[in-house]
PDB file of C-alpha atoms and ligand atoms in Angstrom:
ATOM      1  CA  MET T   1     131.860  99.272  63.143  1.00  0.00           C
ATOM      2  CA  ASP T   2     131.944  97.129  66.509  1.00  0.00           C
ATOM      3  CA  LEU T   3     132.288  99.977  69.084  1.00  0.00           C
ATOM      4  CA  GLY T   4     133.274  96.914  71.676  1.00  0.00           C
ATOM      5  CA  LEU T   5     130.596  98.270  74.073  1.00  0.00           C
ATOM      6  CA  ALA T   6     129.068  94.829  74.938  1.00  0.00           C
ATOM      7  CA  GLY T   7     129.144  94.235  78.508  1.00  0.00           C
ATOM      8  CA  LYS T   8     130.540  97.312  79.381  1.00  0.00           C
ATOM      9  CA  ARG T   9     128.841  99.036  82.600  1.00  0.00           C
ATOM     10  CA  ALA T  10     127.706 102.523  81.873  1.00  0.00           C
ATOM     11  CA  VAL T  11     126.491 105.440  83.892  1.00  0.00           C
ATOM     12  CA  VAL T  12     124.364 108.417  82.163  1.00  0.00           C
ATOM     13  CA  THR T  13     123.578 111.158  84.402  1.00  0.00           C
ATOM     14  CA  GLY T  14     120.451 113.072  83.166  1.00  0.00           C
ATOM     15  CA  GLY T  15     119.479 110.028  81.335  1.00  0.00           C
ATOM     16  CA  SER T  16     115.625 110.552  81.521  1.00  0.00           C
ATOM     17  CA  SER T  17     115.429 113.010  78.562  1.00  0.00           C
ATOM     18  CA  GLY T  18     116.799 114.242  75.709  1.00  0.00           C
ATOM     19  CA  ILE T  19     120.649 113.524  74.904  1.00  0.00           C
ATOM     20  CA  GLY T  20     120.935 111.456  78.181  1.00  0.00           C
ATOM     21  CA  LEU T  21     118.210 109.095  77.255  1.00  0.00           C
ATOM     22  CA  ALA T  22     119.373 108.787  73.690  1.00  0.00           C
ATOM     23  CA  THR T  23     122.845 107.888  74.978  1.00  0.00           C
ATOM     24  CA  ALA T  24     121.416 105.353  77.281  1.00  0.00           C
ATOM     25  CA  ARG T  25     119.386 103.816  74.234  1.00  0.00           C
ATOM     26  CA  LYS T  26     122.539 103.797  72.009  1.00  0.00           C
ATOM     27  CA  LEU T  27     124.855 102.151  74.816  1.00  0.00           C
ATOM     28  CA  LEU T  28     122.006  99.486  75.432  1.00  0.00           C
ATOM     29  CA  ALA T  29     121.439  98.809  71.883  1.00  0.00           C
ATOM     30  CA  GLU T  30     125.207  98.224  71.505  1.00  0.00           C
ATOM     31  CA  GLY T  31     125.033  95.632  74.481  1.00  0.00           C
ATOM     32  CA  ALA T  32     125.972  97.499  77.665  1.00  0.00           C
ATOM     33  CA  LEU T  33     124.588  97.457  80.977  1.00  0.00           C
ATOM     34  CA  VAL T  34     123.182 101.034  81.788  1.00  0.00           C
ATOM     35  CA  ALA T  35     122.348 103.188  84.898  1.00  0.00           C
ATOM     36  CA  ILE T  36     120.566 106.446  84.555  1.00  0.00           C
ATOM     37  CA  CYS T  37     119.998 109.000  87.281  1.00  0.00           C
ATOM     38  CA  ALA T  38     118.040 112.134  87.047  1.00  0.00           C
ATOM     39  CA  ARG T  39     116.362 114.670  89.843  1.00  0.00           C
ATOM     40  CA  GLY T  40     112.691 113.822  88.770  1.00  0.00           C
ATOM     41  CA  ALA T  41     111.642 110.109  89.640  1.00  0.00           C
ATOM     42  CA  GLU T  42     108.537 110.101  87.622  1.00  0.00           C
ATOM     43  CA  ARG T  43     110.254 111.171  84.415  1.00  0.00           C
ATOM     44  CA  LEU T  44     113.062 108.781  85.223  1.00  0.00           C
ATOM     45  CA  GLU T  45     110.884 105.840  85.596  1.00  0.00           C
ATOM     46  CA  GLN T  46     108.864 106.642  82.343  1.00  0.00           C
ATOM     47  CA  ALA T  47     112.271 106.680  80.356  1.00  0.00           C
ATOM     48  CA  ALA T  48     113.131 103.533  82.008  1.00  0.00           C
ATOM     49  CA  GLY T  49     109.955 101.842  80.915  1.00  0.00           C
ATOM     50  CA  THR T  50     110.293 102.794  77.225  1.00  0.00           C
ATOM     51  CA  LEU T  51     114.138 101.543  77.439  1.00  0.00           C
ATOM     52  CA  ARG T  52     113.021  98.453  79.448  1.00  0.00           C
ATOM     53  CA  ALA T  53     110.293  97.619  76.699  1.00  0.00           C
ATOM     54  CA  GLU T  54     113.207  97.859  73.916  1.00  0.00           C
ATOM     55  CA  PHE T  55     115.783  95.982  75.873  1.00  0.00           C
ATOM     56  CA  GLY T  56     114.628  94.041  78.723  1.00  0.00           C
ATOM     57  CA  VAL T  57     114.654  94.608  82.359  1.00  0.00           C
ATOM     58  CA  GLN T  58     118.133  93.145  83.249  1.00  0.00           C
ATOM     59  CA  ASN T  59     120.505  95.656  82.068  1.00  0.00           C
ATOM     60  CA  LEU T  60     119.202  99.002  83.197  1.00  0.00           C
ATOM     61  CA  VAL T  61     119.497 100.499  86.539  1.00  0.00           C
ATOM     62  CA  THR T  62     117.636 103.750  87.513  1.00  0.00           C
ATOM     63  CA  HIS T  63     118.440 105.893  90.619  1.00  0.00           C
ATOM     64  CA  ALA T  64     116.794 109.205  91.307  1.00  0.00           C
ATOM     65  CA  ALA T  65     119.697 111.761  92.369  1.00  0.00           C
ATOM     66  CA  ASP T  66     120.640 115.268  92.039  1.00  0.00           C
ATOM     67  CA  VAL T  67     124.259 115.394  90.548  1.00  0.00           C
ATOM     68  CA  LEU T  68     124.725 118.506  92.891  1.00  0.00           C
ATOM     69  CA  ASP T  69     124.248 116.368  95.931  1.00  0.00           C
ATOM     70  CA  ALA T  70     127.285 114.516  96.821  1.00  0.00           C
ATOM     71  CA  GLN T  71     125.906 112.044  99.049  1.00  0.00           C
ATOM     72  CA  ALA T  72     123.032 111.250  96.394  1.00  0.00           C
ATOM     73  CA  VAL T  73     125.831 110.813  93.845  1.00  0.00           C
ATOM     74  CA  ALA T  74     127.410 108.465  96.181  1.00  0.00           C
ATOM     75  CA  GLY T  75     124.247 106.382  96.632  1.00  0.00           C
ATOM     76  CA  LEU T  76     124.235 106.093  92.666  1.00  0.00           C
ATOM     77  CA  ALA T  77     127.860 104.874  92.693  1.00  0.00           C
ATOM     78  CA  GLU T  78     126.970 102.229  95.623  1.00  0.00           C
ATOM     79  CA  ALA T  79     123.852 101.090  93.562  1.00  0.00           C
ATOM     80  CA  VAL T  80     125.832 100.645  90.420  1.00  0.00           C
ATOM     81  CA  ARG T  81     128.557  98.720  92.042  1.00  0.00           C
ATOM     82  CA  SER T  82     126.205  96.382  93.935  1.00  0.00           C
ATOM     83  CA  ARG T  83     124.307  95.803  90.858  1.00  0.00           C
ATOM     84  CA  PHE T  84     126.737  95.607  88.160  1.00  0.00           C
ATOM     85  CA  GLY T  85     130.027  95.207  90.097  1.00  0.00           C
ATOM     86  CA  GLY T  86     131.879  98.068  88.738  1.00  0.00           C
ATOM     87  CA  CYS T  87     131.701 100.793  86.333  1.00  0.00           C
ATOM     88  CA  ASP T  88     133.582 101.115  83.053  1.00  0.00           C
ATOM     89  CA  ILE T  89     131.965 104.211  81.527  1.00  0.00           C
ATOM     90  CA  LEU T  90     130.764 107.411  83.250  1.00  0.00           C
ATOM     91  CA  ILE T  91     128.818 109.806  80.638  1.00  0.00           C
ATOM     92  CA  ASN T  92     128.390 113.367  82.784  1.00  0.00           C
ATOM     93  CA  ASN T  93     125.484 114.783  80.788  1.00  0.00           C
ATOM     94  CA  ALA T  94     122.959 116.083  83.230  1.00  0.00           C
ATOM     95  CA  GLY T  95     122.349 119.906  83.370  1.00  0.00           C
ATOM     96  CA  GLN T  96     120.715 122.687  81.359  1.00  0.00           C
ATOM     97  CA  GLY T  97     121.835 126.053  79.787  1.00  0.00           C
ATOM     98  CA  ARG T  98     121.048 129.359  81.124  1.00  0.00           C
ATOM     99  CA  LEU T  99     119.976 132.257  78.776  1.00  0.00           C
ATOM    100  CA  GLY T 100     120.951 135.897  79.731  1.00  0.00           C
ATOM    101  CA  SER T 101     123.454 138.513  78.975  1.00  0.00           C
ATOM    102  CA  PHE T 102     125.978 139.862  81.290  1.00  0.00           C
ATOM    103  CA  ALA T 103     123.580 142.775  82.197  1.00  0.00           C
ATOM    104  CA  GLU T 104     120.701 140.009  82.888  1.00  0.00           C
ATOM    105  CA  THR T 105     122.939 137.783  85.173  1.00  0.00           C
ATOM    106  CA  SER T 106     122.535 138.234  88.995  1.00  0.00           C
ATOM    107  CA  ASP T 107     125.617 137.222  91.441  1.00  0.00           C
ATOM    108  CA  ALA T 108     123.034 134.536  92.334  1.00  0.00           C
ATOM    109  CA  ASP T 109     122.714 133.011  88.915  1.00  0.00           C
ATOM    110  CA  TRP T 110     126.442 133.133  88.417  1.00  0.00           C
ATOM    111  CA  ARG T 111     126.914 131.196  91.338  1.00  0.00           C
ATOM    112  CA  ALA T 112     123.898 128.695  90.312  1.00  0.00           C
ATOM    113  CA  GLU T 113     125.500 128.387  87.111  1.00  0.00           C
ATOM    114  CA  TYR T 114     129.010 127.709  88.241  1.00  0.00           C
ATOM    115  CA  GLU T 115     127.725 125.170  90.584  1.00  0.00           C
ATOM    116  CA  LEU T 116     125.809 123.318  88.070  1.00  0.00           C
ATOM    117  CA  LYS T 117     128.464 123.115  85.399  1.00  0.00           C
ATOM    118  CA  LEU T 118     131.201 122.228  87.681  1.00  0.00           C
ATOM    119  CA  PHE T 119     129.792 120.045  90.135  1.00  0.00           C
ATOM    120  CA  SER T 120     128.012 117.981  87.696  1.00  0.00           C
ATOM    121  CA  GLN T 121     131.396 117.094  86.680  1.00  0.00           C
ATOM    122  CA  ILE T 122     132.984 116.976  90.065  1.00  0.00           C
ATOM    123  CA  ASN T 123     130.598 114.947  92.207  1.00  0.00           C
ATOM    124  CA  PRO T 124     130.130 112.090  89.799  1.00  0.00           C
ATOM    125  CA  ALA T 125     134.014 112.073  88.863  1.00  0.00           C
ATOM    126  CA  ARG T 126     134.752 111.936  92.454  1.00  0.00           C
ATOM    127  CA  ALA T 127     132.082 109.188  93.170  1.00  0.00           C
ATOM    128  CA  PHE T 128     133.019 106.905  90.086  1.00  0.00           C
ATOM    129  CA  GLU T 129     136.885 107.522  90.000  1.00  0.00           C
ATOM    130  CA  ALA T 130     137.883 104.355  91.785  1.00  0.00           C
ATOM    131  CA  MET T 131     135.611 102.044  89.799  1.00  0.00           C
ATOM    132  CA  LEU T 132     136.551 103.673  86.583  1.00  0.00           C
ATOM    133  CA  ARG T 133     140.343 103.453  87.514  1.00  0.00           C
ATOM    134  CA  GLU T 134     139.784  99.411  88.404  1.00  0.00           C
ATOM    135  CA  ALA T 135     137.963  98.990  85.097  1.00  0.00           C
ATOM    136  CA  ARG T 136     140.530 100.888  82.916  1.00  0.00           C
ATOM    137  CA  GLY T 137     137.385 102.790  81.815  1.00  0.00           C
ATOM    138  CA  ALA T 138     136.204 106.393  80.320  1.00  0.00           C
ATOM    139  CA  LEU T 139     134.674 109.501  81.326  1.00  0.00           C
ATOM    140  CA  VAL T 140     132.975 111.547  78.571  1.00  0.00           C
ATOM    141  CA  ALA T 141     131.844 114.855  79.775  1.00  0.00           C
ATOM    142  CA  VAL T 142     128.816 116.478  77.480  1.00  0.00           C
ATOM    143  CA  ASN T 143     129.927 120.164  77.000  1.00  0.00           C
ATOM    144  CA  SER T 144     128.881 122.902  74.769  1.00  0.00           C
ATOM    145  CA  LEU T 145     130.694 124.851  71.851  1.00  0.00           C
ATOM    146  CA  LEU T 146     130.047 127.952  73.921  1.00  0.00           C
ATOM    147  CA  ALA T 147     133.106 126.714  76.040  1.00  0.00           C
ATOM    148  CA  ILE T 148     135.486 127.923  73.084  1.00  0.00           C
ATOM    149  CA  GLN T 149     132.850 129.994  71.352  1.00  0.00           C
ATOM    150  CA  PRO T 150     130.952 132.344  73.630  1.00  0.00           C
ATOM    151  CA  GLU T 151     127.560 133.727  72.524  1.00  0.00           C
ATOM    152  CA  PRO T 152     126.217 137.323  73.837  1.00  0.00           C
ATOM    153  CA  HIS T 153     122.986 135.547  74.870  1.00  0.00           C
ATOM    154  CA  MET T 154     124.410 132.712  77.224  1.00  0.00           C
ATOM    155  CA  VAL T 155     127.176 134.624  79.130  1.00  0.00           C
ATOM    156  CA  ALA T 156     127.321 132.808  82.302  1.00  0.00           C
ATOM    157  CA  THR T 157     126.813 129.291  80.656  1.00  0.00           C
ATOM    158  CA  ALA T 158     129.543 129.954  78.236  1.00  0.00           C
ATOM    159  CA  SER T 159     131.991 130.869  80.881  1.00  0.00           C
ATOM    160  CA  ALA T 160     131.297 127.985  83.289  1.00  0.00           C
ATOM    161  CA  ARG T 161     131.558 125.875  80.191  1.00  0.00           C
ATOM    162  CA  ALA T 162     135.057 126.950  79.381  1.00  0.00           C
ATOM    163  CA  GLY T 163     136.027 126.174  83.201  1.00  0.00           C
ATOM    164  CA  VAL T 164     134.476 122.516  82.472  1.00  0.00           C
ATOM    165  CA  GLN T 165     136.803 122.324  79.527  1.00  0.00           C
ATOM    166  CA  ASN T 166     139.798 122.979  81.359  1.00  0.00           C
ATOM    167  CA  LEU T 167     138.780 120.742  84.215  1.00  0.00           C
ATOM    168  CA  ILE T 168     138.452 117.751  81.699  1.00  0.00           C
ATOM    169  CA  LYS T 169     141.880 118.497  80.398  1.00  0.00           C
ATOM    170  CA  SER T 170     143.339 118.406  83.808  1.00  0.00           C
ATOM    171  CA  LEU T 171     141.426 114.985  84.724  1.00  0.00           C
ATOM    172  CA  ALA T 172     142.638 113.557  81.577  1.00  0.00           C
ATOM    173  CA  ARG T 173     146.102 114.212  82.889  1.00  0.00           C
ATOM    174  CA  GLU T 174     145.711 113.037  86.174  1.00  0.00           C
ATOM    175  CA  TRP T 175     143.654 110.062  85.454  1.00  0.00           C
ATOM    176  CA  ALA T 176     146.091 108.480  82.786  1.00  0.00           C
ATOM    177  CA  PRO T 177     146.810 105.863  81.854  1.00  0.00           C
ATOM    178  CA  GLN T 178     143.910 104.280  83.659  1.00  0.00           C
ATOM    179  CA  VAL T 179     141.072 106.229  82.545  1.00  0.00           C
ATOM    180  CA  ARG T 180     140.598 108.212  79.386  1.00  0.00           C
ATOM    181  CA  VAL T 181     138.625 111.597  79.741  1.00  0.00           C
ATOM    182  CA  ASN T 182     137.211 113.348  76.692  1.00  0.00           C
ATOM    183  CA  SER T 183     134.218 115.823  76.267  1.00  0.00           C
ATOM    184  CA  ILE T 184     131.712 116.737  73.171  1.00  0.00           C
ATOM    185  CA  LEU T 185     131.219 120.493  72.492  1.00  0.00           C
ATOM    186  CA  LEU T 186     127.667 120.597  71.254  1.00  0.00           C
ATOM    187  CA  GLY T 187     126.090 123.275  69.224  1.00  0.00           C
ATOM    188  CA  LEU T 188     122.388 123.205  69.163  1.00  0.00           C
ATOM    189  CA  VAL T 189     120.617 119.837  69.430  1.00  0.00           C
ATOM    190  CA  ILE T 190     116.877 119.119  69.692  1.00  0.00           C
ATOM    191  CA  SER T 191     116.044 117.846  73.310  1.00  0.00           C
ATOM    192  CA  GLY T 192     113.779 118.587  76.403  1.00  0.00           C
ATOM    193  CA  GLN T 193     115.634 121.852  76.755  1.00  0.00           C
ATOM    194  CA  TRP T 194     114.726 122.978  73.005  1.00  0.00           C
ATOM    195  CA  GLU T 195     111.381 121.448  73.212  1.00  0.00           C
ATOM    196  CA  ARG T 196     110.629 123.692  76.283  1.00  0.00           C
ATOM    197  CA  ARG T 197     111.721 126.622  74.610  1.00  0.00           C
ATOM    198  CA  PHE T 198     109.353 125.712  71.365  1.00  0.00           C
ATOM    199  CA  ALA T 199     106.495 125.360  73.718  1.00  0.00           C
ATOM    200  CA  ALA T 200     107.067 128.721  75.454  1.00  0.00           C
ATOM    201  CA  ARG T 201     107.296 130.808  72.006  1.00  0.00           C
ATOM    202  CA  GLU T 202     106.043 134.161  71.576  1.00  0.00           C
ATOM    203  CA  ASP T 203     103.952 133.317  68.856  1.00  0.00           C
ATOM    204  CA  GLN T 204     101.870 130.049  69.291  1.00  0.00           C
ATOM    205  CA  ARG T 205     100.656 129.998  65.862  1.00  0.00           C
ATOM    206  CA  VAL T 206     104.387 129.272  64.614  1.00  0.00           C
ATOM    207  CA  THR T 207     104.530 125.443  63.855  1.00  0.00           C
ATOM    208  CA  ARG T 208     107.179 123.175  65.127  1.00  0.00           C
ATOM    209  CA  ALA T 209     109.040 122.944  61.903  1.00  0.00           C
ATOM    210  CA  GLU T 210     108.895 126.852  61.402  1.00  0.00           C
ATOM    211  CA  TRP T 211     110.285 127.533  64.633  1.00  0.00           C
ATOM    212  CA  PHE T 212     113.231 124.897  64.413  1.00  0.00           C
ATOM    213  CA  ALA T 213     114.054 125.771  60.808  1.00  0.00           C
ATOM    214  CA  ASP T 214     114.003 129.716  61.807  1.00  0.00           C
ATOM    215  CA  LEU T 215     116.499 128.960  64.609  1.00  0.00           C
ATOM    216  CA  ALA T 216     118.663 127.133  62.332  1.00  0.00           C
ATOM    217  CA  ARG T 217     118.419 130.104  59.834  1.00  0.00           C
ATOM    218  CA  ARG T 218     119.107 132.831  62.711  1.00  0.00           C
ATOM    219  CA  ARG T 219     122.171 131.043  64.097  1.00  0.00           C
ATOM    220  CA  ASP T 220     123.598 130.242  60.578  1.00  0.00           C
ATOM    221  CA  ILE T 221     124.067 126.578  61.156  1.00  0.00           C
ATOM    222  CA  PRO T 222     126.111 125.163  57.956  1.00  0.00           C
ATOM    223  CA  LEU T 223     124.208 121.978  57.915  1.00  0.00           C
ATOM    224  CA  GLY T 224     120.905 124.231  57.871  1.00  0.00           C
ATOM    225  CA  ARG T 225     119.362 122.192  60.960  1.00  0.00           C
ATOM    226  CA  LEU T 226     119.429 121.610  64.590  1.00  0.00           C
ATOM    227  CA  GLY T 227     121.207 118.289  65.528  1.00  0.00           C
ATOM    228  CA  GLU T 228     119.221 115.276  66.723  1.00  0.00           C
ATOM    229  CA  ALA T 229     119.898 113.691  70.005  1.00  0.00           C
ATOM    230  CA  GLU T 230     120.670 110.609  68.650  1.00  0.00           C
ATOM    231  CA  GLU T 231     123.415 112.322  66.821  1.00  0.00           C
ATOM    232  CA  ALA T 232     124.979 113.604  69.837  1.00  0.00           C
ATOM    233  CA  ALA T 233     124.624 110.083  71.411  1.00  0.00           C
ATOM    234  CA  ALA T 234     126.576 108.545  68.771  1.00  0.00           C
ATOM    235  CA  ALA T 235     129.463 110.770  69.215  1.00  0.00           C
ATOM    236  CA  ILE T 236     129.254 110.265  73.139  1.00  0.00           C
ATOM    237  CA  ALA T 237     129.136 106.595  72.627  1.00  0.00           C
ATOM    238  CA  PHE T 238     132.107 106.260  70.366  1.00  0.00           C
ATOM    239  CA  LEU T 239     134.278 108.403  72.899  1.00  0.00           C
ATOM    240  CA  ALA T 240     133.467 106.141  75.727  1.00  0.00           C
ATOM    241  CA  SER T 241     133.850 103.017  73.656  1.00  0.00           C
ATOM    242  CA  PRO T 242     137.297 100.881  73.365  1.00  0.00           C
ATOM    243  CA  ALA T 243     137.087 102.047  69.606  1.00  0.00           C
ATOM    244  CA  ALA T 244     138.555 105.485  70.791  1.00  0.00           C
ATOM    245  CA  GLY T 245     141.173 103.540  72.883  1.00  0.00           C
ATOM    246  CA  TYR T 246     144.053 105.845  71.982  1.00  0.00           C
ATOM    247  CA  ILE T 247     141.807 109.321  72.554  1.00  0.00           C
ATOM    248  CA  THR T 248     142.144 111.108  75.779  1.00  0.00           C
ATOM    249  CA  GLY T 249     142.090 114.955  76.787  1.00  0.00           C
ATOM    250  CA  ALA T 250     140.212 115.364  73.365  1.00  0.00           C
ATOM    251  CA  SER T 251     136.956 117.169  72.403  1.00  0.00           C
ATOM    252  CA  LEU T 252     134.777 116.258  69.575  1.00  0.00           C
ATOM    253  CA  GLU T 253     132.388 118.991  68.173  1.00  0.00           C
ATOM    254  CA  VAL T 254     128.854 117.959  67.133  1.00  0.00           C
ATOM    255  CA  SER T 255     127.462 121.023  65.911  1.00  0.00           C
ATOM    256  CA  GLY T 256     126.452 120.983  62.367  1.00  0.00           C
ATOM    257  CA  GLY T 257     129.570 123.182  61.533  1.00  0.00           C
ATOM    258  CA  LEU T 258     128.705 125.869  63.561  1.00  0.00           C
ATOM    259  CA  SER T 259     132.343 126.632  65.027  1.00  0.00           C
ATOM    260  CA  ARG T 260     134.136 129.551  63.485  1.00  0.00           C
ATOM    261  CA  HIS T 261     137.769 128.519  64.307  1.00  0.00           C
ATOM    262  CA  ILE T 262     140.018 126.298  62.400  1.00  0.00           C
TER     263      ILE T 262
HETATM  264  P1  NDP J   1     117.108 117.759  78.432  1.00  0.00           P
HETATM  265  O1  NDP J   1     116.493 118.988  79.372  1.00  0.00           O
HETATM  266  O2  NDP J   1     116.409 117.202  77.442  1.00  0.00           O
HETATM  267  O3  NDP J   1     117.737 116.683  79.629  1.00  0.00           O
HETATM  268  C1  NDP J   1     118.467 117.041  80.867  1.00  0.00           C
HETATM  269  C2  NDP J   1     118.407 115.951  81.674  1.00  0.00           C
HETATM  270  O4  NDP J   1     119.134 116.217  82.831  1.00  0.00           O
HETATM  271  C3  NDP J   1     117.202 115.336  82.271  1.00  0.00           C
HETATM  272  O5  NDP J   1     117.244 113.822  82.516  1.00  0.00           O
HETATM  273  C4  NDP J   1     117.117 115.913  83.569  1.00  0.00           C
HETATM  274  O6  NDP J   1     116.370 115.393  84.427  1.00  0.00           O
HETATM  275  C5  NDP J   1     118.641 116.037  84.053  1.00  0.00           C
HETATM  276  N1  NDP J   1     119.252 116.793  85.088  1.00  0.00           N
HETATM  277  C6  NDP J   1     119.256 118.417  85.019  1.00  0.00           C
HETATM  278  N2  NDP J   1     119.769 118.723  85.977  1.00  0.00           N
HETATM  279  C7  NDP J   1     120.159 117.802  86.936  1.00  0.00           C
HETATM  280  C8  NDP J   1     120.559 117.726  87.957  1.00  0.00           C
HETATM  281  N3  NDP J   1     120.928 118.653  88.954  1.00  0.00           N
HETATM  282  N4  NDP J   1     120.936 116.133  88.582  1.00  0.00           N
HETATM  283  C9  NDP J   1     120.650 115.171  87.984  1.00  0.00           C
HETATM  284  N5  NDP J   1     120.122 115.273  86.719  1.00  0.00           N
HETATM  285  C10 NDP J   1     119.695 116.595  86.030  1.00  0.00           C
HETATM  286  O7  NDP J   1     118.468 118.498  77.938  1.00  0.00           O
HETATM  287  P2  NDP J   1     119.603 118.155  76.925  1.00  0.00           P
HETATM  288  O8  NDP J   1     119.569 116.769  76.541  1.00  0.00           O
HETATM  289  O9  NDP J   1     119.488 119.274  76.115  1.00  0.00           O
HETATM  290  O10 NDP J   1     120.802 118.494  77.834  1.00  0.00           O
HETATM  291  C11 NDP J   1     121.987 117.385  78.106  1.00  0.00           C
HETATM  292  C12 NDP J   1     122.938 118.049  78.423  1.00  0.00           C
HETATM  293  O11 NDP J   1     123.624 118.613  77.120  1.00  0.00           O
HETATM  294  C13 NDP J   1     122.936 119.159  79.408  1.00  0.00           C
HETATM  295  O12 NDP J   1     124.302 119.280  80.265  1.00  0.00           O
HETATM  296  C14 NDP J   1     122.921 120.496  78.570  1.00  0.00           C
HETATM  297  O13 NDP J   1     123.516 121.651  79.045  1.00  0.00           O
HETATM  298  C15 NDP J   1     123.914 119.954  77.392  1.00  0.00           C
HETATM  299  N6  NDP J   1     123.883 120.855  76.179  1.00  0.00           N
HETATM  300  C16 NDP J   1     122.880 120.697  75.490  1.00  0.00           C
HETATM  301  C17 NDP J   1     122.771 121.499  74.385  1.00  0.00           C
HETATM  302  C18 NDP J   1     121.440 121.487  73.391  1.00  0.00           C
HETATM  303  O14 NDP J   1     121.358 122.088  72.376  1.00  0.00           O
HETATM  304  N7  NDP J   1     120.590 120.654  73.703  1.00  0.00           N
HETATM  305  C19 NDP J   1     123.821 122.304  73.624  1.00  0.00           C
HETATM  306  C20 NDP J   1     124.901 122.514  74.526  1.00  0.00           C
HETATM  307  C21 NDP J   1     124.969 121.472  75.850  1.00  0.00           C
HETATM  308  P3  NDP J   1     115.712 116.089  86.023  1.00  0.00           P
HETATM  309  O15 NDP J   1     115.078 117.718  85.436  1.00  0.00           O
HETATM  310  O16 NDP J   1     114.358 115.265  86.245  1.00  0.00           O
HETATM  311  O17 NDP J   1     116.628 116.243  86.668  1.00  0.00           O
END
């Protein structure tokens, strides 16, 4: 299936690791021009090195930026306009989850989590709105199944994720008909976040395969395993592409069947 991504100009926030990196790779493989940002310049350049080795130097822009810093995100938008002349696709992916029950979450944690989840959408949306409208483009928000199915061990993340889902629906309405706005709802997908949790496991004798298999069992994932970053990236690329031209205000679950609603 041709997704129609050749020549499209895409921005992936949090493109130096995990799902963002896999998404950048997928978009490049489909012939898109891609800009990636992250806070850590060193890891960003490492990721860019592997992408440039696979796809050449022409089609990739890197820009170190914290998505919570509106000025830095505006700088990313300027860099994209000057290098690509515009932007067809914005993938709001940067971020991470916060573990904790209500009792374990301080006021400062609540504020930080709401700021991360909401402003990692708001700042790039503001910075790229004009270019997306000009290009009749698409925004994809990388969100979590927690938005509609909270878990007791991630109370603040789940609550903030619900806010993101609501925001994305409003944006889809406000930016129509020029810009399509959709989200993906992830279950558990192997990425930098999960690799870090594995590295910090209590019993260091447990192997990687054992640890992830046990996690899938405990979470009762119907497909019996965590997802791969490439599987999330495939869904993101589809929603961002002209192949999804009549889809807006929608969400696509990539969770191995973890959702319990119909
Ligand atoms: P990774 O840790 O592998 O990647 C996160 C990326 O985001 C890195 O490139 C990181 O780089 C960047 N990043 C984090 N914070 C910021 C920031 N403030 N500004 C700019 N870049 C930032 O994690 P994942 O691939 O798992 O995460 C991708 C998204 O998917 C996140 O929003 C996460 O919450 C979401 N998600 C993931 C799930 C999973 O199971 N993997 C489940 C549900 C949602 P740097 O640290 O250098 O800034």
